[in-house]
Amino acid sequence: MPRPSKSKSRSKESDKPKPITVPFGATPGGETPEISEWAQPLVWTDRMLTTLRTGVRGGKWHTLIDKVYSPDNLFFSARRVVYKKGAAGVDHQSVDDFSENDRSELQRLHELLKADAYQPSAVRRAWIPKPGSDEKRPLGIPTVRDRVVQTALVHVIEPILDATFHARSFGFRHGRGCHHALECVEQLLNAGYVYVVDADLKSYFDSIPKDRLLQLVQQSISDRRVVGLIQQYLDQAILDELSLWTPETGVPQGAVLSPVLSNLYLNPLDHLMAGLNYQMVRYADDFVILCRTAEEAQAALEEVQRWVTENGLTLHPTKTRIVDSRETSFAFLGYCFRRNLRFPREKSYAKLQARLRELTPRKSGQSLECIIQQLNNTLRGWFGYFRHCTPNVFSPIDTHLRSRLRRILLKRMRRNPKRLCRNWLWPNAFFTKHGLFSLGEAHARFAQSLLGNN
């Protein structure tokens, strides 16, 4: 049989689809929902929603506290808190304990709130590891009762405050997420906004001035008791082991109220930068400003520095910078951007590698099937977020993981890894047969489905 000519072989090679980086816009998250689609219907009637759209008289909302302590709102809020589980606060009451006596608990909350006699408990402080590092960050854990009341309070005030938020604010908002913000950044880069102000607010949640935050709340809400309840939560004491104190600034991380209040404090900055025609994209306290020229980027940074200083915040001196994305990478929401490349930031890599090492110790006593099942849960979740990376990101991780699995199998055979060809004993097809999720193959399928759709 004659061999195929080199020209035909080259032709077949050229016919193969080249690996592509899938743009964020290729998998759109859908239209941002209207407030009426997510506002709690037990609180927000059609008449209130109409008023929210057309504008309330005087620009401020009155008489809201009865919506907070309504039995229906408290009941639904309790169901949400119980569903999310979560740890116990300083009173050691678990969500199961609360749920067993929910009728009496909710009746008590209703009566205390109605009589303006409710007093929040202290917040229990816990320290959790920062992903990809040895550092830890503080997390505040309110009591179950406080979480229920805060949830009921959020049901009332969130639509009012969210209606004032800028469209380029993506964090902690309904129908918006990280990929929406990343898609916005990608579109601006492709449009020529290649100079990036990569800003970092130092200890943002812990440094928000409480008095200024309350002033922003009062611009939209004039109900004295609702504002007073918010202030009580801002002034909650913190219990860290045996130490008890009340922070002078900040909102407690982990509190139900914190996301909407932290968004509120940076909302004026969003509108200021947009009014000055700067392209700012923000997710919670993480934001970038994309510009066409270095001079424009420098002017934007100076404007941010001025606003931050005037509002009691601080830009991190070493982490805030201006970069030309055609030459230097910048990180945003776990991704690094440089030229047309998209890859996970170093901390994201480190977090994944640490988790894979944890699941594949050489002396693991679990079956291979059990190990692979646990690995697949991690790999699918990681790929779901980082599937828009440059293709060559994925295969090295697959290779490293299969190598760790071969080490486990060799250990069980009591063989010397240096004397055996592990790939011959357990080729890649062996792990595929046993159901190991492959990042490289998943990305190829993902990209191919995009090509097919086009």
Short mmCIF file of C-alpha atoms in Angstrom, two decimals:
data_model
loop_
_atom_site.label_atom_id
_atom_site.label_comp_id
_atom_site.label_asym_id
_atom_site.label_seq_id
_atom_site.Cartn_x
_atom_site.Cartn_y
_atom_site.Cartn_z
CA MET A 1 0.00 0.00 0.00
CA PRO A 2 1.50 3.34 -0.99
CA ARG A 3 2.27 5.80 1.77
CA PRO A 4 0.36 9.08 1.81
CA SER A 5 2.34 11.96 0.42
CA LYS A 6 3.83 14.55 2.76
CA SER A 7 1.62 17.22 1.26
CA LYS A 8 -1.50 15.20 2.14
CA SER A 9 -0.18 14.63 5.68
CA ARG A 10 0.45 18.31 6.09
CA SER A 11 -3.01 19.00 4.75
CA LYS A 12 -4.56 16.73 7.38
CA GLU A 13 -2.55 18.44 10.10
CA SER A 14 -3.73 21.84 8.94
CA ASP A 15 -7.34 20.60 8.97
CA LYS A 16 -7.16 19.91 12.70
CA PRO A 17 -8.68 22.72 14.77
CA LYS A 18 -6.02 24.69 16.61
CA PRO A 19 -6.41 25.13 20.35
CA ILE A 20 -8.10 28.42 21.09
CA THR A 21 -8.64 30.59 24.11
CA VAL A 22 -12.37 30.77 24.64
CA PRO A 23 -13.41 34.40 25.27
CA PHE A 24 -15.59 35.14 28.28
CA GLY A 25 -18.27 36.50 25.98
CA ALA A 26 -18.62 33.10 24.33
CA THR A 27 -20.49 31.81 27.39
CA PRO A 28 -22.58 34.80 28.42
CA GLY A 29 -24.22 34.70 31.81
CA GLY A 30 -27.47 36.15 30.52
CA GLU A 31 -29.18 39.46 31.06
CA THR A 32 -28.96 41.11 34.46
CA PRO A 33 -32.33 40.56 36.17
CA GLU A 34 -34.56 43.44 37.15
CA ILE A 35 -34.90 44.11 40.88
CA SER A 36 -38.51 42.97 40.69
CA GLU A 37 -37.28 39.49 39.69
CA TRP A 38 -35.28 38.93 42.89
CA ALA A 39 -36.78 41.26 45.50
CA GLN A 40 -38.43 39.28 48.30
CA PRO A 41 -42.17 39.24 47.41
CA LEU A 42 -43.14 38.84 51.09
CA VAL A 43 -41.72 42.34 51.57
CA TRP A 44 -41.83 44.08 48.20
CA THR A 45 -45.34 44.51 46.88
CA ASP A 46 -46.10 45.59 43.31
CA ARG A 47 -46.89 49.06 44.58
CA MET A 48 -43.53 49.34 46.35
CA LEU A 49 -41.68 48.10 43.26
CA THR A 50 -43.46 50.68 41.13
CA THR A 51 -42.42 53.38 43.59
CA LEU A 52 -38.84 52.09 43.46
CA ARG A 53 -38.82 52.50 39.67
CA THR A 54 -40.52 55.90 39.54
CA GLY A 55 -38.87 57.36 42.63
CA VAL A 56 -40.08 57.72 46.21
CA ARG A 57 -41.36 61.10 47.38
CA GLY A 58 -38.53 63.12 48.85
CA GLY A 59 -35.98 60.55 47.65
CA LYS A 60 -36.04 58.64 50.97
CA TRP A 61 -37.96 55.60 52.22
CA HIS A 62 -39.96 55.85 55.43
CA THR A 63 -41.72 53.31 57.68
CA LEU A 64 -39.76 50.17 56.84
CA ILE A 65 -39.24 48.58 60.25
CA ASP A 66 -42.62 46.82 60.15
CA LYS A 67 -41.42 45.04 56.99
CA VAL A 68 -38.35 43.83 58.90
CA TYR A 69 -40.23 42.28 61.83
CA SER A 70 -43.19 40.92 59.87
CA PRO A 71 -43.72 37.24 60.77
CA ASP A 72 -43.57 36.14 57.12
CA ASN A 73 -40.25 37.89 56.50
CA LEU A 74 -38.73 36.47 59.68
CA PHE A 75 -39.98 32.97 58.87
CA PHE A 76 -38.55 33.02 55.34
CA SER A 77 -35.29 34.54 56.61
CA ALA A 78 -34.96 31.75 59.17
CA ARG A 79 -35.44 29.14 56.46
CA ARG A 80 -32.60 30.68 54.45
CA VAL A 81 -30.28 30.77 57.45
CA VAL A 82 -31.05 27.17 58.39
CA TYR A 83 -30.58 26.02 54.79
CA LYS A 84 -27.11 27.61 54.63
CA LYS A 85 -26.10 25.87 57.86
CA GLY A 86 -23.09 27.73 59.22
CA ALA A 87 -21.35 27.67 62.57
CA ALA A 88 -22.73 28.72 65.93
CA GLY A 89 -22.03 32.16 67.37
CA VAL A 90 -21.03 33.23 70.86
CA ASP A 91 -24.19 31.68 72.37
CA HIS A 92 -23.24 28.24 70.96
CA GLN A 93 -26.72 27.85 69.45
CA SER A 94 -26.55 25.82 66.21
CA VAL A 95 -28.97 26.16 63.31
CA ASP A 96 -30.42 22.77 64.29
CA ASP A 97 -31.06 24.01 67.83
CA PHE A 98 -32.76 27.10 66.44
CA SER A 99 -34.81 25.06 63.98
CA GLU A 100 -36.13 22.76 66.73
CA ASN A 101 -37.70 25.74 68.49
CA ASP A 102 -38.23 28.01 65.51
CA ARG A 103 -41.81 29.03 66.39
CA SER A 104 -40.91 30.34 69.81
CA GLU A 105 -37.62 31.79 68.53
CA LEU A 106 -39.33 33.72 65.71
CA GLN A 107 -42.14 34.92 67.96
CA ARG A 108 -39.55 36.24 70.40
CA LEU A 109 -37.64 38.03 67.62
CA HIS A 110 -40.86 39.54 66.31
CA GLU A 111 -41.84 40.91 69.72
CA LEU A 112 -38.38 42.29 70.51
CA LEU A 113 -38.05 44.03 67.14
CA LYS A 114 -41.56 45.43 67.30
CA ALA A 115 -40.90 46.83 70.77
CA ASP A 116 -37.53 48.27 69.64
CA ALA A 117 -35.90 46.12 72.33
CA TYR A 118 -33.72 43.82 70.20
CA GLN A 119 -30.00 43.85 71.02
CA PRO A 120 -27.52 41.97 68.80
CA SER A 121 -24.99 39.68 70.47
CA ALA A 122 -21.23 39.88 70.05
CA VAL A 123 -19.66 38.39 66.92
CA ARG A 124 -17.44 35.35 67.34
CA ARG A 125 -14.17 35.77 65.47
CA ALA A 126 -12.66 32.83 63.61
CA TRP A 127 -9.48 32.76 61.55
CA ILE A 128 -9.52 30.96 58.21
CA PRO A 129 -6.58 30.27 55.87
CA LYS A 130 -6.07 32.53 52.86
CA PRO A 131 -6.08 30.41 49.68
CA GLY A 132 -2.59 29.77 48.36
CA SER A 133 -0.73 31.22 51.38
CA ASP A 134 0.12 30.55 55.01
CA GLU A 135 -1.69 33.68 56.16
CA LYS A 136 -5.12 33.75 57.78
CA ARG A 137 -7.94 36.26 57.55
CA PRO A 138 -10.55 37.10 60.19
CA LEU A 139 -14.14 35.98 59.80
CA GLY A 140 -16.99 37.18 61.99
CA ILE A 141 -19.66 34.64 62.94
CA PRO A 142 -22.88 36.22 64.29
CA THR A 143 -25.36 34.19 66.30
CA VAL A 144 -28.11 32.37 64.42
CA ARG A 145 -30.68 34.87 65.76
CA ASP A 146 -28.64 37.80 64.47
CA ARG A 147 -28.24 36.14 61.09
CA VAL A 148 -32.03 35.73 60.85
CA VAL A 149 -32.67 39.39 61.69
CA GLN A 150 -29.92 40.59 59.35
CA THR A 151 -31.39 38.51 56.53
CA ALA A 152 -34.82 40.03 57.16
CA LEU A 153 -33.21 43.47 57.17
CA VAL A 154 -31.41 42.79 53.87
CA HIS A 155 -34.71 41.72 52.29
CA VAL A 156 -36.00 45.21 53.04
CA ILE A 157 -33.06 47.51 52.28
CA GLU A 158 -31.17 45.70 49.49
CA PRO A 159 -33.53 46.65 46.62
CA ILE A 160 -33.46 50.29 47.76
CA LEU A 161 -29.66 50.44 47.82
CA ASP A 162 -29.09 48.21 44.78
CA ALA A 163 -31.19 50.55 42.66
CA THR A 164 -28.49 53.20 43.16
CA PHE A 165 -25.54 50.93 42.29
CA HIS A 166 -23.56 51.41 39.09
CA ALA A 167 -23.77 48.85 36.28
CA ARG A 168 -20.00 48.21 36.48
CA SER A 169 -20.30 46.97 40.07
CA PHE A 170 -20.49 43.17 39.87
CA GLY A 171 -19.76 41.80 43.36
CA PHE A 172 -22.45 40.46 45.71
CA ARG A 173 -25.28 41.39 43.36
CA HIS A 174 -28.11 39.28 41.97
CA GLY A 175 -27.53 37.96 38.46
CA ARG A 176 -23.96 39.24 38.34
CA GLY A 177 -20.76 37.35 38.92
CA CYS A 178 -17.03 37.16 38.37
CA HIS A 179 -17.30 36.10 34.73
CA HIS A 180 -19.48 39.12 33.95
CA ALA A 181 -16.75 41.39 35.33
CA LEU A 182 -14.03 39.45 33.52
CA GLU A 183 -15.96 39.68 30.25
CA CYS A 184 -16.20 43.45 30.69
CA VAL A 185 -12.42 43.69 31.23
CA GLU A 186 -11.74 41.52 28.18
CA GLN A 187 -13.98 43.68 25.98
CA LEU A 188 -12.19 46.83 27.09
CA LEU A 189 -8.76 45.30 26.45
CA ASN A 190 -9.84 44.28 22.96
CA ALA A 191 -11.12 47.81 22.37
CA GLY A 192 -7.67 49.26 23.03
CA TYR A 193 -7.85 50.10 26.74
CA VAL A 194 -4.49 48.48 27.39
CA TYR A 195 -3.15 50.63 30.23
CA VAL A 196 -4.51 49.31 33.50
CA VAL A 197 -4.69 50.85 36.95
CA ASP A 198 -4.41 47.73 39.11
CA ALA A 199 -5.68 49.02 42.47
CA ASP A 200 -5.71 47.31 45.86
CA LEU A 201 -7.54 48.68 48.90
CA LYS A 202 -5.72 47.86 52.12
CA SER A 203 -7.95 46.05 54.67
CA TYR A 204 -11.05 47.50 53.05
CA PHE A 205 -13.77 45.76 55.10
CA ASP A 206 -12.02 46.56 58.38
CA SER A 207 -11.38 50.23 57.57
CA ILE A 208 -14.77 51.52 56.34
CA PRO A 209 -15.70 54.55 58.48
CA LYS A 210 -18.99 53.70 60.20
CA ASP A 211 -20.30 57.27 60.43
CA ARG A 212 -19.82 57.93 56.71
CA LEU A 213 -21.37 54.58 55.84
CA LEU A 214 -24.46 55.42 57.88
CA GLN A 215 -24.68 58.80 56.15
CA LEU A 216 -24.86 56.99 52.81
CA VAL A 217 -27.61 54.73 54.17
CA GLN A 218 -29.56 57.79 55.34
CA GLN A 219 -29.44 59.30 51.86
CA SER A 220 -31.96 56.63 50.81
CA ILE A 221 -33.57 55.47 54.08
CA SER A 222 -34.99 57.78 56.72
CA ASP A 223 -36.65 55.19 58.97
CA ARG A 224 -34.92 55.93 62.28
CA ARG A 225 -35.37 52.42 63.66
CA VAL A 226 -34.00 50.71 60.55
CA VAL A 227 -30.96 53.00 60.55
CA GLY A 228 -30.57 52.37 64.27
CA LEU A 229 -30.68 48.60 63.74
CA ILE A 230 -27.97 48.86 61.07
CA GLN A 231 -25.87 50.94 63.46
CA GLN A 232 -26.28 48.32 66.17
CA TYR A 233 -24.84 45.71 63.86
CA LEU A 234 -21.95 47.96 62.89
CA ASP A 235 -21.22 48.52 66.59
CA GLN A 236 -21.30 44.83 67.53
CA ALA A 237 -18.52 43.71 69.85
CA ILE A 238 -16.09 41.03 68.65
CA LEU A 239 -15.14 38.04 70.79
CA ASP A 240 -11.78 36.50 69.85
CA GLU A 241 -11.18 33.65 72.31
CA LEU A 242 -11.14 35.59 75.62
CA SER A 243 -10.72 39.08 74.17
CA LEU A 244 -13.79 41.29 73.72
CA TRP A 245 -13.69 44.68 71.99
CA THR A 246 -15.66 46.93 69.65
CA PRO A 247 -13.90 48.01 66.43
CA GLU A 248 -13.92 51.73 65.69
CA THR A 249 -14.19 51.16 61.93
CA GLY A 250 -15.24 48.49 59.46
CA VAL A 251 -18.04 46.06 58.75
CA PRO A 252 -17.74 42.50 60.10
CA GLN A 253 -16.69 40.03 57.40
CA GLY A 254 -19.12 37.13 57.43
CA ALA A 255 -22.16 39.18 58.44
CA VAL A 256 -25.20 39.00 56.15
CA LEU A 257 -25.35 42.79 55.95
CA SER A 258 -21.71 43.32 55.01
CA PRO A 259 -21.86 42.69 51.24
CA VAL A 260 -24.57 45.24 50.48
CA LEU A 261 -23.07 47.83 52.88
CA SER A 262 -19.54 47.40 51.48
CA ASN A 263 -20.92 47.89 47.96
CA LEU A 264 -22.74 50.99 49.12
CA TYR A 265 -19.59 52.64 50.44
CA LEU A 266 -17.73 52.31 47.11
CA ASN A 267 -20.77 53.23 45.02
CA PRO A 268 -19.87 56.98 44.93
CA LEU A 269 -16.45 56.04 43.54
CA ASP A 270 -18.09 53.99 40.79
CA HIS A 271 -20.24 56.93 39.73
CA LEU A 272 -17.38 59.44 40.06
CA MET A 273 -15.07 57.48 37.76
CA ALA A 274 -17.86 56.86 35.23
CA GLY A 275 -18.71 60.58 35.25
CA LEU A 276 -15.07 61.33 34.41
CA ASN A 277 -15.22 58.80 31.53
CA TYR A 278 -12.84 56.33 33.16
CA GLN A 279 -13.52 52.65 32.46
CA MET A 280 -13.63 51.17 35.95
CA VAL A 281 -14.73 47.58 36.64
CA ARG A 282 -15.31 46.57 40.25
CA TYR A 283 -16.08 43.34 42.07
CA ALA A 284 -16.53 44.12 45.79
CA ASP A 285 -13.24 45.75 46.88
CA ASP A 286 -11.29 44.47 43.86
CA PHE A 287 -11.26 46.88 40.92
CA VAL A 288 -9.29 47.87 37.83
CA ILE A 289 -9.44 50.99 35.64
CA LEU A 290 -8.66 50.52 31.96
CA CYS A 291 -7.33 53.41 29.89
CA ARG A 292 -6.07 54.06 26.36
CA THR A 293 -2.91 55.95 27.34
CA ALA A 294 -0.41 55.95 30.17
CA GLU A 295 -1.21 59.61 30.88
CA GLU A 296 -4.90 58.82 31.25
CA ALA A 297 -4.07 55.94 33.60
CA GLN A 298 -1.92 58.19 35.77
CA ALA A 299 -4.70 60.78 35.98
CA ALA A 300 -7.21 58.05 36.93
CA LEU A 301 -4.92 56.75 39.66
CA GLU A 302 -4.49 60.24 41.10
CA GLU A 303 -8.28 60.69 41.14
CA VAL A 304 -8.72 57.38 42.97
CA GLN A 305 -6.00 58.26 45.46
CA ARG A 306 -7.71 61.55 46.22
CA TRP A 307 -11.14 59.94 46.73
CA VAL A 308 -9.77 57.10 48.83
CA THR A 309 -7.89 59.49 51.14
CA GLU A 310 -10.90 61.78 51.54
CA ASN A 311 -13.12 58.83 52.46
CA GLY A 312 -10.94 57.26 55.11
CA LEU A 313 -9.53 54.36 53.06
CA THR A 314 -6.00 53.43 51.98
CA LEU A 315 -4.53 52.13 48.74
CA HIS A 316 -1.91 49.44 49.25
CA PRO A 317 1.40 51.17 48.43
CA THR A 318 3.12 48.17 46.84
CA LYS A 319 0.15 46.38 45.26
CA THR A 320 -1.34 49.39 43.47
CA ARG A 321 0.30 50.09 40.11
CA ILE A 322 -0.14 51.03 36.46
CA VAL A 323 0.70 48.37 33.88
CA ASP A 324 0.82 48.15 30.12
CA SER A 325 -1.06 44.89 29.60
CA ARG A 326 0.77 44.29 26.31
CA GLU A 327 4.03 43.91 28.24
CA THR A 328 3.14 43.12 31.86
CA SER A 329 0.42 40.92 33.28
CA PHE A 330 -2.16 42.08 35.78
CA ALA A 331 -4.47 40.00 37.95
CA PHE A 332 -8.20 40.36 38.41
CA LEU A 333 -10.55 37.88 40.09
CA GLY A 334 -8.11 34.98 39.93
CA TYR A 335 -7.16 35.48 36.26
CA CYS A 336 -3.97 37.02 34.89
CA PHE A 337 -4.20 39.03 31.66
CA ARG A 338 -1.28 39.75 29.30
CA ARG A 339 -1.63 40.43 25.60
CA ASN A 340 -4.11 37.80 24.40
CA LEU A 341 -3.17 35.35 27.15
CA ARG A 342 -5.42 34.34 30.03
CA PHE A 343 -4.01 32.20 32.82
CA PRO A 344 -4.66 31.65 36.54
CA ARG A 345 -2.82 33.91 38.92
CA GLU A 346 -0.09 32.36 41.03
CA LYS A 347 -2.27 32.12 44.16
CA SER A 348 -4.97 30.29 42.19
CA TYR A 349 -2.38 27.76 41.00
CA ALA A 350 -1.07 27.36 44.53
CA LYS A 351 -4.54 26.75 45.94
CA LEU A 352 -5.24 24.04 43.35
CA GLN A 353 -1.87 22.35 43.81
CA ALA A 354 -2.29 22.34 47.59
CA ARG A 355 -5.69 20.69 47.26
CA LEU A 356 -4.39 18.06 44.79
CA ARG A 357 -1.50 17.22 47.13
CA GLU A 358 -3.96 16.88 49.99
CA LEU A 359 -6.05 14.39 48.00
CA THR A 360 -3.11 12.32 46.70
CA PRO A 361 -0.74 11.48 49.57
CA ARG A 362 1.62 8.66 48.66
CA LYS A 363 0.44 6.59 51.63
CA SER A 364 -3.26 7.06 50.91
CA GLY A 365 -5.34 4.13 52.11
CA GLN A 366 -8.34 4.94 49.92
CA SER A 367 -9.21 3.06 46.78
CA LEU A 368 -8.22 4.56 43.44
CA GLU A 369 -11.91 5.02 42.57
CA CYS A 370 -12.52 6.99 45.77
CA ILE A 371 -9.45 9.18 45.21
CA ILE A 372 -10.49 9.90 41.61
CA GLN A 373 -14.02 10.80 42.69
CA GLN A 374 -12.70 13.38 45.15
CA LEU A 375 -10.22 14.72 42.58
CA ASN A 376 -12.96 15.06 39.97
CA ASN A 377 -15.04 17.24 42.27
CA THR A 378 -12.10 19.63 42.67
CA LEU A 379 -11.05 19.53 39.02
CA ARG A 380 -14.55 20.15 37.65
CA GLY A 381 -15.07 23.10 39.96
CA TRP A 382 -11.66 24.57 39.06
CA PHE A 383 -12.24 24.10 35.35
CA GLY A 384 -15.70 25.63 35.59
CA TYR A 385 -14.10 28.86 36.71
CA PHE A 386 -10.84 28.82 34.72
CA ARG A 387 -12.13 27.31 31.47
CA HIS A 388 -11.39 30.58 29.64
CA CYS A 389 -7.64 30.26 30.18
CA THR A 390 -5.07 29.82 27.42
CA PRO A 391 -5.11 26.12 26.34
CA ASN A 392 -1.55 25.24 27.42
CA VAL A 393 -2.51 25.87 31.06
CA PHE A 394 -4.35 22.57 31.46
CA SER A 395 -2.19 19.68 30.21
CA PRO A 396 0.72 20.24 32.64
CA ILE A 397 -1.70 19.97 35.56
CA ASP A 398 -3.07 16.70 34.13
CA THR A 399 0.46 15.34 33.73
CA HIS A 400 1.48 16.27 37.27
CA LEU A 401 -1.67 14.74 38.75
CA ARG A 402 -1.29 11.45 36.89
CA SER A 403 2.31 11.31 38.12
CA ARG A 404 1.11 11.60 41.73
CA LEU A 405 -1.45 8.85 41.20
CA ARG A 406 1.25 6.57 39.75
CA ARG A 407 3.36 7.18 42.85
CA ILE A 408 0.47 5.98 45.01
CA LEU A 409 0.06 2.83 42.92
CA LEU A 410 3.82 2.13 42.95
CA LYS A 411 3.89 2.49 46.71
CA ARG A 412 1.18 -0.12 47.01
CA MET A 413 3.21 -2.47 44.79
CA ARG A 414 6.26 -1.87 47.02
CA ARG A 415 8.30 -1.12 43.93
CA ASN A 416 11.10 1.40 43.54
CA PRO A 417 9.75 4.27 41.41
CA LYS A 418 13.24 4.89 39.97
CA ARG A 419 13.43 1.40 38.49
CA LEU A 420 10.08 1.26 36.81
CA CYS A 421 8.59 3.02 33.82
CA ARG A 422 5.43 4.23 35.46
CA ASN A 423 3.87 5.37 32.18
CA TRP A 424 4.20 1.84 30.84
CA LEU A 425 2.52 0.33 33.88
CA TRP A 426 -0.31 2.85 34.00
CA PRO A 427 -0.63 4.81 30.76
CA ASN A 428 -2.88 7.84 30.48
CA ALA A 429 -5.62 5.65 29.05
CA PHE A 430 -5.69 3.70 32.32
CA PHE A 431 -6.77 6.78 34.27
CA THR A 432 -9.20 7.79 31.56
CA LYS A 433 -10.78 4.32 31.83
CA HIS A 434 -11.14 4.83 35.59
CA GLY A 435 -12.95 8.12 35.02
CA LEU A 436 -10.28 10.70 35.94
CA PHE A 437 -11.38 14.15 34.77
CA SER A 438 -8.88 15.61 32.30
CA LEU A 439 -8.57 19.39 32.21
CA GLY A 440 -6.93 19.29 28.77
CA GLU A 441 -9.65 17.13 27.25
CA ALA A 442 -12.38 19.17 28.94
CA HIS A 443 -11.00 22.37 27.44
CA ALA A 444 -10.73 20.75 24.00
CA ARG A 445 -14.40 19.74 24.19
CA PHE A 446 -15.36 23.18 25.47
CA ALA A 447 -13.52 24.92 22.62
CA GLN A 448 -14.83 22.45 20.04
CA SER A 449 -18.41 23.06 21.14
CA LEU A 450 -17.79 26.78 20.63
CA LEU A 451 -16.43 26.16 17.13
CA GLY A 452 -19.43 23.99 16.40
CA ASN A 453 -21.81 26.71 17.55
CA ASN A 454 -20.11 29.19 15.25
#
